[in-house]
C-alpha cells in the first residue's frame, strides 16, 4: 500500500470525509474544495500518477470513471467536471492517482 497521504486515508491512519468505498476504490471530499461539491476518487492500488498506469490497469481506470459517475449522481450532480493532474507541472501534489470531481457551479474552458 502507498505511504502517501491518500494511502494513509485508505488505511484509516488519517481521517477523511469518505463518501464512497468498495474493494477497489475510495471517494472522499477534498479538504480544500474548489467548487460547492469537490471530491476525489482514488484507486486502492497505489499508482502514483496516470502516466505510471499500464495496460494491466485498463479495467481499473475505467472503473474509476464509473465510481466518479456513481458518486456524482449520489451527490445530486448533473453537470460536473473531471480533472486529473499528472505530474508537478500539471499541479499534481499528491502522488497517488486521483480524479477530481467538481460540481455545483459553472466552469469555463479552457481551464487555467
Ligand atoms: P493534486 O494537486 O491534483 O495532487 O490534488 C491533491 C488534492 O488533495 C488537493 O485538491 C488537496 O486539497 C487535496 N487534499 C490534500 N490533503 C487532503 C486531505 N487530508 N483530505 C482530503 N483532500 C486533501
CSV table of C-alpha atoms and ligand atoms in Angstrom, one decimal:
chain,number,residue,atom,x,y,z
A,1,UNK,CA,0.0,0.0,0.0
A,2,UNK,CA,1.2,3.5,-0.8
A,3,UNK,CA,2.7,5.6,2.0
A,4,UNK,CA,1.3,8.8,0.6
A,5,UNK,CA,-1.3,10.9,2.4
A,6,UNK,CA,-4.0,9.1,0.3
A,7,UNK,CA,-2.5,5.8,1.2
A,8,UNK,CA,-2.9,6.8,4.8
A,9,UNK,CA,-6.6,7.7,4.2
A,10,UNK,CA,-7.2,4.3,2.7
A,11,UNK,CA,-5.6,2.7,5.7
A,12,UNK,CA,-7.6,5.0,8.1
A,13,UNK,CA,-4.4,6.4,9.5
A,14,UNK,CA,-5.7,9.9,8.6
A,15,UNK,CA,-9.3,11.0,8.8
A,16,UNK,CA,-11.2,12.0,5.6
A,17,UNK,CA,-14.9,12.6,4.8
A,18,UNK,CA,-15.3,9.4,2.9
A,19,UNK,CA,-18.5,9.3,0.7
A,20,UNK,CA,-17.9,6.0,-1.2
A,21,UNK,CA,-15.8,2.9,-0.7
A,22,UNK,CA,-15.6,-0.6,-2.3
A,23,UNK,CA,-12.8,-3.1,-2.7
A,24,UNK,CA,-11.1,-1.2,-5.5
A,25,UNK,CA,-11.8,2.5,-4.9
A,26,UNK,CA,-12.5,5.2,-2.4
A,27,UNK,CA,-14.1,8.7,-2.8
A,28,UNK,CA,-13.8,11.5,-0.2
A,29,UNK,CA,-14.4,15.2,-0.1
A,30,UNK,CA,-11.4,17.4,-1.0
A,31,UNK,CA,-10.2,19.3,2.1
A,32,UNK,CA,-9.8,22.5,0.1
A,33,UNK,CA,-12.8,22.5,-2.2
A,34,UNK,CA,-12.7,24.4,-5.5
A,35,UNK,CA,-16.4,24.1,-6.1
A,36,UNK,CA,-19.5,23.6,-3.9
A,37,UNK,CA,-19.0,19.9,-4.5
A,38,UNK,CA,-15.5,18.7,-4.9
A,39,UNK,CA,-14.5,15.1,-4.2
A,40,UNK,CA,-11.6,12.8,-5.1
A,41,UNK,CA,-11.9,9.3,-6.5
A,42,UNK,CA,-8.8,7.1,-5.9
A,43,UNK,CA,-7.9,3.5,-6.6
A,44,UNK,CA,-6.8,1.5,-3.6
A,45,UNK,CA,-4.0,0.3,-5.8
A,46,UNK,CA,-1.0,2.7,-5.3
A,47,UNK,CA,-0.5,4.1,-8.8
A,48,UNK,CA,1.5,7.4,-8.3
A,49,UNK,CA,0.1,9.1,-11.4
A,50,UNK,CA,-1.8,8.4,-14.5
A,51,UNK,CA,1.4,8.0,-16.6
A,52,UNK,CA,2.5,5.2,-14.3
A,53,UNK,CA,-0.6,3.1,-15.2
A,54,UNK,CA,-0.2,0.4,-17.7
A,55,UNK,CA,-2.3,-1.9,-19.9
A,56,UNK,CA,-3.0,-4.1,-16.9
A,57,UNK,CA,-4.8,-1.2,-15.3
A,58,UNK,CA,-7.3,-0.8,-18.1
A,59,UNK,CA,-10.3,-2.2,-16.2
A,60,UNK,CA,-9.4,-0.3,-13.0
A,61,UNK,CA,-9.0,3.0,-14.9
A,62,UNK,CA,-12.4,2.6,-16.5
A,63,UNK,CA,-13.9,1.6,-13.2
A,64,UNK,CA,-12.7,4.8,-11.5
A,65,UNK,CA,-14.8,6.8,-14.1
A,66,UNK,CA,-17.8,4.6,-13.2
A,67,UNK,CA,-17.3,5.4,-9.5
A,68,UNK,CA,-17.0,9.1,-10.3
A,69,UNK,CA,-20.3,8.9,-12.2
A,70,UNK,CA,-22.0,7.0,-9.4
A,71,UNK,CA,-20.8,9.3,-6.6
A,72,UNK,CA,-21.6,12.4,-8.7
A,73,UNK,CA,-25.2,11.1,-9.0
A,74,UNK,CA,-25.3,10.3,-5.3
A,75,UNK,CA,-24.3,14.0,-4.7
A,76,UNK,CA,-27.1,15.2,-7.0
A,77,UNK,CA,-24.8,16.5,-9.7
A,78,UNK,CA,-25.9,16.5,-13.3
A,79,UNK,CA,-23.1,18.7,-14.8
A,80,UNK,CA,-19.7,18.3,-13.4
A,81,UNK,CA,-16.0,18.4,-14.3
A,82,UNK,CA,-13.5,15.6,-14.0
A,83,UNK,CA,-9.8,16.5,-13.7
A,84,UNK,CA,-6.6,14.5,-13.4
A,85,UNK,CA,-3.4,16.4,-12.7
A,86,UNK,CA,-0.5,14.3,-14.0
A,87,UNK,CA,2.9,15.4,-12.6
A,88,UNK,CA,4.2,18.5,-10.8
A,89,UNK,CA,4.0,20.7,-13.9
A,90,UNK,CA,0.2,19.9,-14.0
A,91,UNK,CA,-0.2,20.9,-10.3
A,92,UNK,CA,-0.2,17.3,-9.0
A,93,UNK,CA,0.8,17.5,-5.4
A,94,UNK,CA,-0.1,14.0,-4.0
A,95,UNK,CA,1.4,11.1,-5.8
A,96,UNK,CA,-1.4,8.6,-5.6
A,97,UNK,CA,-3.6,8.7,-8.7
A,98,UNK,CA,-6.8,10.7,-8.1
A,99,UNK,CA,-9.7,12.1,-10.1
A,100,UNK,CA,-11.0,15.4,-9.1
A,101,UNK,CA,-14.8,15.7,-9.5
A,102,UNK,CA,-16.2,19.2,-9.2
A,103,UNK,CA,-19.7,20.4,-9.5
A,104,UNK,CA,-22.3,22.9,-8.2
A,105,UNK,CA,-21.1,25.8,-10.2
A,106,UNK,CA,-20.3,26.6,-13.8
A,107,UNK,CA,-16.9,26.1,-15.3
A,108,UNK,CA,-15.1,27.9,-18.0
A,109,UNK,CA,-13.0,26.5,-20.8
A,110,UNK,CA,-10.1,26.3,-21.4
A,111,UNK,CA,-9.1,25.6,-17.8
A,112,UNK,CA,-6.3,27.6,-16.2
B,1,LIG,P1,-3.5,17.4,-6.8
B,1,LIG,O1,-3.0,18.8,-6.7
B,1,LIG,O2,-4.1,17.0,-8.1
B,1,LIG,O3,-2.4,16.4,-6.4
B,1,LIG,O4,-4.7,17.3,-5.7
B,1,LIG,C1,-4.5,17.0,-4.4
B,1,LIG,C2,-5.8,17.4,-3.7
B,1,LIG,O5,-5.8,16.7,-2.4
B,1,LIG,C3,-5.9,18.9,-3.4
B,1,LIG,O6,-7.1,19.3,-4.1
B,1,LIG,C4,-6.0,19.0,-1.9
B,1,LIG,O7,-6.9,20.0,-1.5
B,1,LIG,C5,-6.5,17.6,-1.5
B,1,LIG,N1,-6.1,17.2,-0.2
B,1,LIG,C6,-4.9,17.3,0.4
B,1,LIG,N2,-5.0,16.8,1.6
B,1,LIG,C7,-6.2,16.2,1.8
B,1,LIG,C8,-6.9,15.6,2.9
B,1,LIG,N3,-6.3,15.3,4.0
B,1,LIG,N4,-8.2,15.2,2.7
B,1,LIG,C9,-8.8,15.5,1.5
B,1,LIG,N5,-8.2,16.1,0.5
B,1,LIG,C10,-6.9,16.5,0.6
